[in-house]
Short mmCIF file of C-alpha atoms in Angstrom, two decimals:
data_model
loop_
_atom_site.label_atom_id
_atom_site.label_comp_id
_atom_site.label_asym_id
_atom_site.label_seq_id
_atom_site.Cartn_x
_atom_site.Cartn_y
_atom_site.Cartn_z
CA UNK L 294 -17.56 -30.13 -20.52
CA UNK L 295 -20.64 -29.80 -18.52
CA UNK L 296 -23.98 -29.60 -19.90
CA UNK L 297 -25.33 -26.37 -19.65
CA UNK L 298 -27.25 -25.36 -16.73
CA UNK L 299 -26.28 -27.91 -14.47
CA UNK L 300 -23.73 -27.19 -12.13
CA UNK L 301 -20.34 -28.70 -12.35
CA UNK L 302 -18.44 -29.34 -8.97
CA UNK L 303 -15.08 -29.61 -11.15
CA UNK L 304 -14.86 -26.38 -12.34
CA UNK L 305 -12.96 -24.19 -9.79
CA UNK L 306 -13.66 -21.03 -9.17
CA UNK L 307 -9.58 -19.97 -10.17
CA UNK L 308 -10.26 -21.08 -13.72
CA UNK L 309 -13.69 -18.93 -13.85
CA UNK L 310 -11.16 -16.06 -12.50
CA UNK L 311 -8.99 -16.99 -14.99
CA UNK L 312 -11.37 -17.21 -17.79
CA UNK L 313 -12.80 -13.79 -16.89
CA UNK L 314 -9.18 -12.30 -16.19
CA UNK L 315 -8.41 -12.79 -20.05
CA UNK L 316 -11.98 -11.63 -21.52
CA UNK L 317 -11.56 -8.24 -19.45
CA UNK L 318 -7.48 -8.28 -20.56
CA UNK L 319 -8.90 -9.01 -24.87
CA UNK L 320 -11.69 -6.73 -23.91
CA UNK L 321 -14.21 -8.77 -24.75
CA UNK L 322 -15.72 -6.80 -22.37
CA UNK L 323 -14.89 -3.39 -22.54
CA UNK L 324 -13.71 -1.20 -19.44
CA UNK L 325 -16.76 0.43 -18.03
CA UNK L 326 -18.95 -2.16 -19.00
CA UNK L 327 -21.50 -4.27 -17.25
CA UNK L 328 -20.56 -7.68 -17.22
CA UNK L 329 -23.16 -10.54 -17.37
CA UNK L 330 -24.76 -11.52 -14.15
CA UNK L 331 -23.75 -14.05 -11.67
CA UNK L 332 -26.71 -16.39 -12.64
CA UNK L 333 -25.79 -15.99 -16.77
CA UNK L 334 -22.18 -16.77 -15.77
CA UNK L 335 -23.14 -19.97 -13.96
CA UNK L 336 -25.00 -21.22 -16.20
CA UNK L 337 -22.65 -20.33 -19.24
CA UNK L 338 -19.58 -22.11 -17.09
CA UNK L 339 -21.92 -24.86 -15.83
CA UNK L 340 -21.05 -24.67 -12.56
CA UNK L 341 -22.52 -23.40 -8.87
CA UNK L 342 -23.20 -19.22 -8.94
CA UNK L 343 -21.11 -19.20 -5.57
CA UNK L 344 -18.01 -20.36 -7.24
CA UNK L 345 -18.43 -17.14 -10.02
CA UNK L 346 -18.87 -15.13 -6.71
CA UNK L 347 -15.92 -16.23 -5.60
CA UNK L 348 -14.15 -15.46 -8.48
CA UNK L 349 -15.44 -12.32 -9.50
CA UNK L 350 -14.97 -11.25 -5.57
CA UNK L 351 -11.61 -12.00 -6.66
CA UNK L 352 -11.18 -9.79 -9.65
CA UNK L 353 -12.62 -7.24 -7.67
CA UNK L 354 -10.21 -7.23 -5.10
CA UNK L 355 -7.61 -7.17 -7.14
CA UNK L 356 -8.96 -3.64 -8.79
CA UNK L 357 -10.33 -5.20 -11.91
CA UNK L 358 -14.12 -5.15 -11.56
CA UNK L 359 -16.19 -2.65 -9.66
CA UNK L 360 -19.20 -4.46 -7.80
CA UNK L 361 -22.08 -2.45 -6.52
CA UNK L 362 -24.98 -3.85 -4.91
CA UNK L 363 -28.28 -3.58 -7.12
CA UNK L 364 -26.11 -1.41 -10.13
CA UNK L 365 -24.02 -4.91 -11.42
CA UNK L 366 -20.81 -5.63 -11.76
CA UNK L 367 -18.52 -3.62 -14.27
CA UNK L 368 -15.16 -3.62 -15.41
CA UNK L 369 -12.89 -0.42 -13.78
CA UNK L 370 -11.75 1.84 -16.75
CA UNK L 371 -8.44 1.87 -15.07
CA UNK L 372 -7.89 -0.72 -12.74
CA UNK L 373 -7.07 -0.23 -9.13
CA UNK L 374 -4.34 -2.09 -8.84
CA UNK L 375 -2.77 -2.29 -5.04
CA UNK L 376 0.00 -2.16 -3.63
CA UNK L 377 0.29 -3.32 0.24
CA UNK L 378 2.56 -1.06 2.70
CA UNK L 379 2.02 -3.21 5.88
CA UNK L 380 3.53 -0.44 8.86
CA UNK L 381 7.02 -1.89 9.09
CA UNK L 382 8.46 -3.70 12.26
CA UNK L 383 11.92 -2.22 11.63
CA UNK L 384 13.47 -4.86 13.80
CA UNK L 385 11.49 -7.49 11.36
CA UNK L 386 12.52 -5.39 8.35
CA UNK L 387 15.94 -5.26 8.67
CA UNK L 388 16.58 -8.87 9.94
CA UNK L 389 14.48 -9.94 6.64
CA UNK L 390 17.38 -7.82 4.50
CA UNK L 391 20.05 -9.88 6.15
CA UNK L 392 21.10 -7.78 8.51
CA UNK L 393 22.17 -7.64 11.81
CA UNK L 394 19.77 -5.51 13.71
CA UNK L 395 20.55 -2.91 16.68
CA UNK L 396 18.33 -0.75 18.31
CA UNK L 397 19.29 2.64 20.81
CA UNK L 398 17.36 4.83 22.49
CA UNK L 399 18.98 8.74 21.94
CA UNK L 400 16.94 10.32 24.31
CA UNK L 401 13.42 9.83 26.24
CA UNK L 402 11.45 12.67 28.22
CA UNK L 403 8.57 14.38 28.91
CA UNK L 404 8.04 17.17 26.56
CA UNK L 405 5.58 19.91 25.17
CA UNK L 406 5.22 19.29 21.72
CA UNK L 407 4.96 22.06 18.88
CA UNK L 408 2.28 23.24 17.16
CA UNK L 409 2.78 21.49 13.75
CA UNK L 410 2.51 17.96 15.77
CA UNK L 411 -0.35 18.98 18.21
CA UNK L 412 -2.09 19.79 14.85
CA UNK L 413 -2.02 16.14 13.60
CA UNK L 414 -2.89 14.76 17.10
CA UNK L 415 -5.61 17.07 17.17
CA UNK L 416 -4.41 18.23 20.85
CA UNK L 417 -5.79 21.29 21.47
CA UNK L 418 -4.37 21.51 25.48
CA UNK L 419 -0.76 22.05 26.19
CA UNK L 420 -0.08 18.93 27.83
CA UNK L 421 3.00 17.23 27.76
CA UNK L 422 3.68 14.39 25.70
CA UNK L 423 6.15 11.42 25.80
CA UNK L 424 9.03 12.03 23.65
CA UNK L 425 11.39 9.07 22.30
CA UNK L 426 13.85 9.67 19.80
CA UNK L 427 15.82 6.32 18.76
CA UNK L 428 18.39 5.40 16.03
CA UNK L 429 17.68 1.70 14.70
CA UNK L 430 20.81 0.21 12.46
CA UNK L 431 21.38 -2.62 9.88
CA UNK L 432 24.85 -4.16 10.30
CA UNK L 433 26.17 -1.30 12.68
CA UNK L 434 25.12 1.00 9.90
CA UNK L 435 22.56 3.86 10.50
CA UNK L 436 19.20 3.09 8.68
CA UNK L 437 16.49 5.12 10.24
CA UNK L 438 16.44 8.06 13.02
CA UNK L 439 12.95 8.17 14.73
CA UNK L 440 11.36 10.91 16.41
CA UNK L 441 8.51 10.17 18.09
CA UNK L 442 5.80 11.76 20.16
CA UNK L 443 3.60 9.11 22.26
CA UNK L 444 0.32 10.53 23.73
CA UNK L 445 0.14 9.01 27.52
CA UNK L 446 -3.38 9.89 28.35
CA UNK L 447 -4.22 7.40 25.29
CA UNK L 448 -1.42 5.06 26.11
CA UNK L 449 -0.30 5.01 29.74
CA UNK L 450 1.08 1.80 30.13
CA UNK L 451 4.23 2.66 28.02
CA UNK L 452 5.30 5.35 30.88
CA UNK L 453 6.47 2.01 32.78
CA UNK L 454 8.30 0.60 29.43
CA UNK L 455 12.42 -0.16 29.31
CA UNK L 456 12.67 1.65 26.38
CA UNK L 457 16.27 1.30 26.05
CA UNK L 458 15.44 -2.65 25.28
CA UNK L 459 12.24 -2.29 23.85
CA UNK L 460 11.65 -0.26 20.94
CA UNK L 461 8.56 2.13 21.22
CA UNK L 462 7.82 0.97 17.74
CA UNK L 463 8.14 -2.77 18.60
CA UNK L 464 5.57 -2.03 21.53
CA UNK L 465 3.22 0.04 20.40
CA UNK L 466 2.52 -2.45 17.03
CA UNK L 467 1.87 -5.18 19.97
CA UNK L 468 0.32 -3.53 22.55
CA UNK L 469 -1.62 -0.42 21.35
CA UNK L 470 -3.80 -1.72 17.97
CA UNK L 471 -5.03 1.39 16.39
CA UNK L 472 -7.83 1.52 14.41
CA UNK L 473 -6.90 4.28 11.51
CA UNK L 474 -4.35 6.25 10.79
CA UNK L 475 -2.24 8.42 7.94
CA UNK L 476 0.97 8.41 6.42
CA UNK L 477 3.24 10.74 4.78
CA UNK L 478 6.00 10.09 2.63
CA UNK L 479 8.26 13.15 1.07
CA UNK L 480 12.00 14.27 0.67
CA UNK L 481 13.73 16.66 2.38
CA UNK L 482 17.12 17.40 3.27
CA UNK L 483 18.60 15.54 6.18
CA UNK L 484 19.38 18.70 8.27
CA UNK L 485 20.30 17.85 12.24
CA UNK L 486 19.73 14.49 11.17
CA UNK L 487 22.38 13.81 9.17
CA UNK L 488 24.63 13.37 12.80
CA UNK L 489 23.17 10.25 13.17
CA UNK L 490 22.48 9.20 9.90
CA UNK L 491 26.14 9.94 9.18
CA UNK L 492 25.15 11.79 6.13
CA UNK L 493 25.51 15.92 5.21
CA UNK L 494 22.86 17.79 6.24
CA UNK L 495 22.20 18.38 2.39
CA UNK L 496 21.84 14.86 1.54
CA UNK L 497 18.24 14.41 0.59
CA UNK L 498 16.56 11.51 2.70
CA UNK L 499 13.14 10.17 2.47
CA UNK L 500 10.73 10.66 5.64
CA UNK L 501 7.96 9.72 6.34
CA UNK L 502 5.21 10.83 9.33
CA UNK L 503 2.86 8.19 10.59
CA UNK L 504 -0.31 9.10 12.97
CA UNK L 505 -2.28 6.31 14.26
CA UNK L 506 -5.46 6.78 15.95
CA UNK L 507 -7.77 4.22 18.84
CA UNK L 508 -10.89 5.19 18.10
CA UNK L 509 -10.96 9.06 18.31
CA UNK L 510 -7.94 9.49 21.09
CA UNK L 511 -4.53 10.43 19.18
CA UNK L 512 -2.13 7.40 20.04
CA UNK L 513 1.26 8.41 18.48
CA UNK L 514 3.28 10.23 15.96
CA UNK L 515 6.08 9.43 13.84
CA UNK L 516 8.79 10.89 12.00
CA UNK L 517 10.65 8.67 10.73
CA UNK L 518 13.91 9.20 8.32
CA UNK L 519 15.99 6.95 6.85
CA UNK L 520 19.38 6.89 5.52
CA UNK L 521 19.87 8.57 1.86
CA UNK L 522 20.58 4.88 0.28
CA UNK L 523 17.46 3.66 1.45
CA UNK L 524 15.24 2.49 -0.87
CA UNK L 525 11.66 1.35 -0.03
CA UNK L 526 9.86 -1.16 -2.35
CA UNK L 527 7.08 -2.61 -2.32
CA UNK L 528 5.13 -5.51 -4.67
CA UNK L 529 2.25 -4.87 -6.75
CA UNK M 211 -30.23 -13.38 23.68
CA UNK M 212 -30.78 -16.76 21.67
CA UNK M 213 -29.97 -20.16 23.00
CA UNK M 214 -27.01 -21.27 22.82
CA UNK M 215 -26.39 -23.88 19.93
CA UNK M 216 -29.70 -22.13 17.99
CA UNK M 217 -27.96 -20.55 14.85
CA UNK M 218 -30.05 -16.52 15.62
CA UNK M 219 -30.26 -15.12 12.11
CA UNK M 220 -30.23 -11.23 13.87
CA UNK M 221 -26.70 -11.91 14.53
CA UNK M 222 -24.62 -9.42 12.35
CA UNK M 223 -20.80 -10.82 11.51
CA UNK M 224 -20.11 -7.13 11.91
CA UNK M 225 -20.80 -7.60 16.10
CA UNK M 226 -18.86 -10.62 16.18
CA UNK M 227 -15.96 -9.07 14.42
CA UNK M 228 -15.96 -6.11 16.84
CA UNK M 229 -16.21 -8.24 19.64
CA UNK M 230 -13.49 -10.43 18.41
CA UNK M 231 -11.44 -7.29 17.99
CA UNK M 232 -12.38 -6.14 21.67
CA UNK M 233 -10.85 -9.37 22.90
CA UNK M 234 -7.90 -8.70 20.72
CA UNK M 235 -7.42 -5.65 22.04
CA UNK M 236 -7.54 -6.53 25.73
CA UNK M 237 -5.65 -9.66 25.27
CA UNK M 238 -8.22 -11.90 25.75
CA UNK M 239 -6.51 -14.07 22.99
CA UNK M 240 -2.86 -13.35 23.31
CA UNK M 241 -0.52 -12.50 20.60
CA UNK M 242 0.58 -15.78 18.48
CA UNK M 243 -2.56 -17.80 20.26
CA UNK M 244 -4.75 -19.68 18.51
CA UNK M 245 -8.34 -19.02 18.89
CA UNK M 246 -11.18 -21.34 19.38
CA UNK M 247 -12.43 -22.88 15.96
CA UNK M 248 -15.21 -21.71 13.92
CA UNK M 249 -17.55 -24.15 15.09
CA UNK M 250 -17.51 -23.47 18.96
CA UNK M 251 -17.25 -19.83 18.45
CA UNK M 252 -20.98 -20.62 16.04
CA UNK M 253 -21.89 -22.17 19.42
CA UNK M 254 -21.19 -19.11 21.71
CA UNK M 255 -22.36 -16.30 19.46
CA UNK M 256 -25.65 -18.46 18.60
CA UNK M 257 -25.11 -17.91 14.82
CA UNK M 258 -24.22 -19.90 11.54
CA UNK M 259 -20.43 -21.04 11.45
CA UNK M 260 -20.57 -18.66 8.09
CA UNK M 261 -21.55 -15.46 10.29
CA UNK M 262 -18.46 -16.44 12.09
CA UNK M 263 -16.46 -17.35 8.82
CA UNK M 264 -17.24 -13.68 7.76
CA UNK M 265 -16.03 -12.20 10.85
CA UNK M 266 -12.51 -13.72 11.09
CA UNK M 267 -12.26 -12.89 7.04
CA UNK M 268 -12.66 -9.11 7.65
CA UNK M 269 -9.97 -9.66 10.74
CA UNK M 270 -7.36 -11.62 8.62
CA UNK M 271 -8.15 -9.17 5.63
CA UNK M 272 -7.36 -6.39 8.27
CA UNK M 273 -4.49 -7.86 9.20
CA UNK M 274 -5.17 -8.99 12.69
CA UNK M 275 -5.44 -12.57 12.38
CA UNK M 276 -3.55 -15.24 10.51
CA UNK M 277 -5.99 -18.33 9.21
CA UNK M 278 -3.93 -21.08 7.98
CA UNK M 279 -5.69 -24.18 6.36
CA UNK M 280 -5.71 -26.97 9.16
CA UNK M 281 -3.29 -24.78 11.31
CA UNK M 282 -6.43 -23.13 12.55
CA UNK M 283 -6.39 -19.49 13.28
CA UNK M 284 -3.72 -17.36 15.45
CA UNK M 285 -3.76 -13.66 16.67
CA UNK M 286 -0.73 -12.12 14.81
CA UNK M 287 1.89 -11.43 16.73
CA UNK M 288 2.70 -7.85 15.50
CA UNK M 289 -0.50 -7.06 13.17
CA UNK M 290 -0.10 -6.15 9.63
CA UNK M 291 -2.07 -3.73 9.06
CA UNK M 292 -1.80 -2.31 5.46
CA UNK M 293 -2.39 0.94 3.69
CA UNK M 294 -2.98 0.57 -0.17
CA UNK M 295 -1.70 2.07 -2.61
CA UNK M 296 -2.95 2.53 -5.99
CA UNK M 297 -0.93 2.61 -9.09
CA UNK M 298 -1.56 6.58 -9.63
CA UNK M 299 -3.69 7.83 -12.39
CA UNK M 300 -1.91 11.12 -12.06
CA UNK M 301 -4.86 13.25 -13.95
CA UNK M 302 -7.21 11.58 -11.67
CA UNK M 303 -4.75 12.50 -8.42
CA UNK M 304 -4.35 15.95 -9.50
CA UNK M 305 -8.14 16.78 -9.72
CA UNK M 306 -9.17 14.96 -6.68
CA UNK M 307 -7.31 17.54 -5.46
CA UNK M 308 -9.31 20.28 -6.36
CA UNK M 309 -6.41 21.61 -9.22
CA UNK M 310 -6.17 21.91 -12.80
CA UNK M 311 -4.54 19.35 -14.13
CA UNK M 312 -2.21 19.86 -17.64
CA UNK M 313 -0.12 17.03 -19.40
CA UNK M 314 2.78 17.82 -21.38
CA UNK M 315 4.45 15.54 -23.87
CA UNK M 316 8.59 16.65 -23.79
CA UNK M 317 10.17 13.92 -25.81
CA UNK M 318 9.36 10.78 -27.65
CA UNK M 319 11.63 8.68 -29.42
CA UNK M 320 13.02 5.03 -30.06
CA UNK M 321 16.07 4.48 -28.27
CA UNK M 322 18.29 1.91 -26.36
CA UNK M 323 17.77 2.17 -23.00
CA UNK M 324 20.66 2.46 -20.85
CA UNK M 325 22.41 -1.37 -18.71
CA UNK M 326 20.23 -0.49 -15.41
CA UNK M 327 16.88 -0.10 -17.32
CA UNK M 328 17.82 -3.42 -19.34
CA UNK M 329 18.44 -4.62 -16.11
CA UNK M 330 15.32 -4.03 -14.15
CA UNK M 331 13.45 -4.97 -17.64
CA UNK M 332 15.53 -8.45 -17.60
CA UNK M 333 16.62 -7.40 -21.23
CA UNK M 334 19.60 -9.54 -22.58
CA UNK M 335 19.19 -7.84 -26.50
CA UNK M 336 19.82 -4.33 -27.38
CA UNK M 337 16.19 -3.67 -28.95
CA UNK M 338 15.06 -0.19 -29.01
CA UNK M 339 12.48 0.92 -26.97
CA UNK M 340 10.17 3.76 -27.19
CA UNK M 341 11.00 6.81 -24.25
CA UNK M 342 8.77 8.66 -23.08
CA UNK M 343 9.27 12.05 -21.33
CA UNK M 344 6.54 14.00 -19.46
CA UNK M 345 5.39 17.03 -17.22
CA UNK M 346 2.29 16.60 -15.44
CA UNK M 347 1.27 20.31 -14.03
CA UNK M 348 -1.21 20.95 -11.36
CA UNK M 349 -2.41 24.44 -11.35
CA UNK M 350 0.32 25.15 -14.03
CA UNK M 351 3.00 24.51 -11.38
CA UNK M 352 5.34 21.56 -12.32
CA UNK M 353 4.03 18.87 -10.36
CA UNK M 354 5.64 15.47 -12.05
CA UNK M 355 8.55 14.19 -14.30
CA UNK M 356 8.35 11.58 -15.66
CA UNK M 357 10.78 9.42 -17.66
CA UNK M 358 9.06 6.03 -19.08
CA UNK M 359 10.87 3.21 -21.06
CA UNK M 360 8.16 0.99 -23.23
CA UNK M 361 8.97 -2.47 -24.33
CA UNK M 362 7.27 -2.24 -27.70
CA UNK M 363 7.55 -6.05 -28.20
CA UNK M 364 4.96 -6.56 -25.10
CA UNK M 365 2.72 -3.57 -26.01
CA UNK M 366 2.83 -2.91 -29.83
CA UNK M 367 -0.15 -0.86 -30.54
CA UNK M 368 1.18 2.13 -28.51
CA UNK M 369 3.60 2.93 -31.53
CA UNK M 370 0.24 4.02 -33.04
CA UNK M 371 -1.16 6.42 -30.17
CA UNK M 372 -0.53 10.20 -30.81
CA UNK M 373 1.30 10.62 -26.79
CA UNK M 374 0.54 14.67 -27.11
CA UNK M 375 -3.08 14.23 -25.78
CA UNK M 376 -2.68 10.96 -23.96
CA UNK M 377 -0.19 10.05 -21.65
CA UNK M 378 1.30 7.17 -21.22
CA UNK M 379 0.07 6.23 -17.97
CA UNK M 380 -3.14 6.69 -19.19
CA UNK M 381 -2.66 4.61 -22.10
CA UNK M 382 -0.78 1.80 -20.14
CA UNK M 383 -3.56 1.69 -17.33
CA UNK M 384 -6.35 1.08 -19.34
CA UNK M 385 -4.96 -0.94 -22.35
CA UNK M 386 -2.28 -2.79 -21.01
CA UNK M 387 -3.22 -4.61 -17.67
CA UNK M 388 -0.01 -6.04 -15.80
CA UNK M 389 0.05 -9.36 -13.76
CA UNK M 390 2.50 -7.69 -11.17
CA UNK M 391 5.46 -4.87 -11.08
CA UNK M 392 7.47 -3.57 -8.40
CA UNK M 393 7.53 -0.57 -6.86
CA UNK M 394 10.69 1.90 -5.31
CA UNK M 395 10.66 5.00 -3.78
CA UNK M 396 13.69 7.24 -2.69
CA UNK M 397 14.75 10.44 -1.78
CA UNK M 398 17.44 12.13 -4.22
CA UNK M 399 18.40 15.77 -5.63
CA UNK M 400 16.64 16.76 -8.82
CA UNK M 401 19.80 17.30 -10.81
CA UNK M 402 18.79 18.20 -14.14
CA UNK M 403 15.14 17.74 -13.77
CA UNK M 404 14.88 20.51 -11.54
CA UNK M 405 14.89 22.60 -14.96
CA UNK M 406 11.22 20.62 -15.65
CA UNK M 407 10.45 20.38 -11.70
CA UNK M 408 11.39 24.42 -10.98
CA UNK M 409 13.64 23.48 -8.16
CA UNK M 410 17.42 23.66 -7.80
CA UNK M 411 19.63 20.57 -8.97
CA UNK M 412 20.23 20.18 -5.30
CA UNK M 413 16.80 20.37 -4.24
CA UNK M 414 15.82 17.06 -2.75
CA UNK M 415 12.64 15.25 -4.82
CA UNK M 416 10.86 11.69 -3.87
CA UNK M 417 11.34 9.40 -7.01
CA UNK M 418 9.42 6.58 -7.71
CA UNK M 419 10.48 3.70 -9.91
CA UNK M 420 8.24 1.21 -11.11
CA UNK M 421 8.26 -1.66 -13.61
CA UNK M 422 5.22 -3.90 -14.72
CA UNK M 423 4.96 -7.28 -16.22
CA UNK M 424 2.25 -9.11 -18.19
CA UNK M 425 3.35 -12.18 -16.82
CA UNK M 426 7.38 -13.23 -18.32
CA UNK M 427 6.86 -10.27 -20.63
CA UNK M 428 7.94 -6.69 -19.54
CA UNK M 429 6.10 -3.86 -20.00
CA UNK M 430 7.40 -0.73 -18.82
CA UNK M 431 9.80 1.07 -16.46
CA UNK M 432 8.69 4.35 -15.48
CA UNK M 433 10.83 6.94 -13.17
CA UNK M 434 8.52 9.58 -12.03
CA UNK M 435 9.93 12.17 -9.77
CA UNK M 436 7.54 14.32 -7.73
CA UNK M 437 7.84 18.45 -7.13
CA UNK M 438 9.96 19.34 -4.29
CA UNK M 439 7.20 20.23 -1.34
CA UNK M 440 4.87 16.82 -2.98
CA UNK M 441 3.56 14.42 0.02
CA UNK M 442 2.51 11.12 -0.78
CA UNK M 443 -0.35 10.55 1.09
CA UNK M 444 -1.82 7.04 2.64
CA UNK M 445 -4.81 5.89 5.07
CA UNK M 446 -4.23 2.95 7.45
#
């Protein structure tokens, strides 16, 4: 044990986190309320304030404790726990399920889109957009049909693209960063779709539509849908 | 401009990070490189290697960079950029968005739950837990079933909370922190909960499964499936 006030270099900032973790989980501190200050904490764990910093940085990432400059630190009344959906390399996906992974390209072309997807891209001319729909599969099996619309003024270098090798996916994730963008997951029924998902066209399937964004110029659109067994998860 | 080598205080880690990012972007460093170490990059920006420390964080934290402990730092090949996603308060969901949000307790009773909740739970007895059925309504329209299996051994004191006025996800987030869970989400017809949902039994409805832990112990498996025309929404 270390006297009090004097700063221990042995106590790690993980047990502080720790420490804390469990007074917030026995509500010794109740949710909502402010916890003692960083200066009071050091000198209560004898140790450097930078190391409770770090852990109480900690517990607030992880949706525990709400920090605001000047107001104090308090603890959430119901914690924000997170859950990370990284946008998915399909290619990378599938190979990490054990699968074999194969990619084709159904059709590529120059089209005008409809009004529903120059909503979300915010285009309010008529121009025409790159259109890529592709099929990707996990051991020969169907696992997601793509539909995608591509935005050349904001992306022109994929007009010179093989995209019968490449995926537009795979490309755009390594050459065309975005800087925001939504998602959208729902159910629907598979429709058209179900022709190359080999399912009915009343098999429910989960799709989702991605829009990612460089700044303020539109860079793609997504629809993605994936076969009716498919089953996304995800770590909390 | 400050001399190089002369740490300039009015050096912001927020202009280093976007000028990292800018050389990111244009492939300054490429994909899977590694980048020059904190200390020279101190050197060019005329800062303090923590300015610089601060900057590469937010990147990594963004998903752009990879910082390994003695590895040094890489660009990431394919970036992993990540959308979050919070473990739902669903009364808190339903009036963010602007509606009226109503809870309805349908059933609760001790029961033993069926092999594939035991399963997901990691079960091996045939203890009883306590089920849990709910409607969550937004604007009086059906906008959530959901079907909840509590391990009563892990959290004992909700035998003693009247479930009519709080829900159980309520209860749970507040009371019983988890260490981690797992989530799933799929599409699937409502079947019979389209009598609670106001859809068809062959109306297709996103489910979500999750299941928490406090550490070895479980907590809960909940199966909450969402109105027919529900989007689950997500910022990159």
């Amino acid at each position: 044990m270390s006297k009090e006030g004097k700063a221990d270099s042995s106590v790690s900032w993980q047990s502080i986190r720790d420490t804390m973790m469990a007074r917030i989980r026995a509500q010794d501190y109740a949710p909502g309320e402010l916890i003692p200050n960083e200066v009071d904490l050091a000198a209560e764990f004898g140790c450097a304030r930078a190391t409770v910093n770090r852990a109480l940085r900690d517990l607030a990432t992880s949706g525990f404790l709400d920090r605001r400059r000047k107001a104090g630190t308090r603890v959430r009344e119901a914690p924000r726990r997170k859950a990370t959906l990284a946008i998915p390399l399909t290619r990378a996906d599938v190979i990490a399920s054990g699968a074999r992974y194969e990619y084709r390209l159904l059709e590529r072309k120059l089209d005008t889109p409809p009004p529903l997807v120059r909503e979300h891209l915010k285009l309010s001319g008529s121009e025409r957009l790159l259109r890529v729909q592709s099929l990707h599969l996990a051991d020969d099996v169907p696992h997601m049909f793509e539909d995608r619309w591509i935005v050349l003024d904001t992306v022109p270098d994929i007009e010179d693209v093989d995209l019968t090798e490449t995926s537009a996916n795979e490309w755009l994730v390594r050459q065309a960063p975005y800087t925001h963008g939504t998602m959208e997951f729902f159910a629907e029924t598979a429709g058209a779709r179900g022709q190359h998902l080999v399912c009915a066209p009343d098999d429910p399937v989960m799709t989702m539509i991605r829009v990612t964004w460089l700044e303020a110029a539109p860079i793609t659109l997504v629809q993605q849908s994936y076969s009716p067994s498919h089953r996304m998860r995800l770590d909390l």
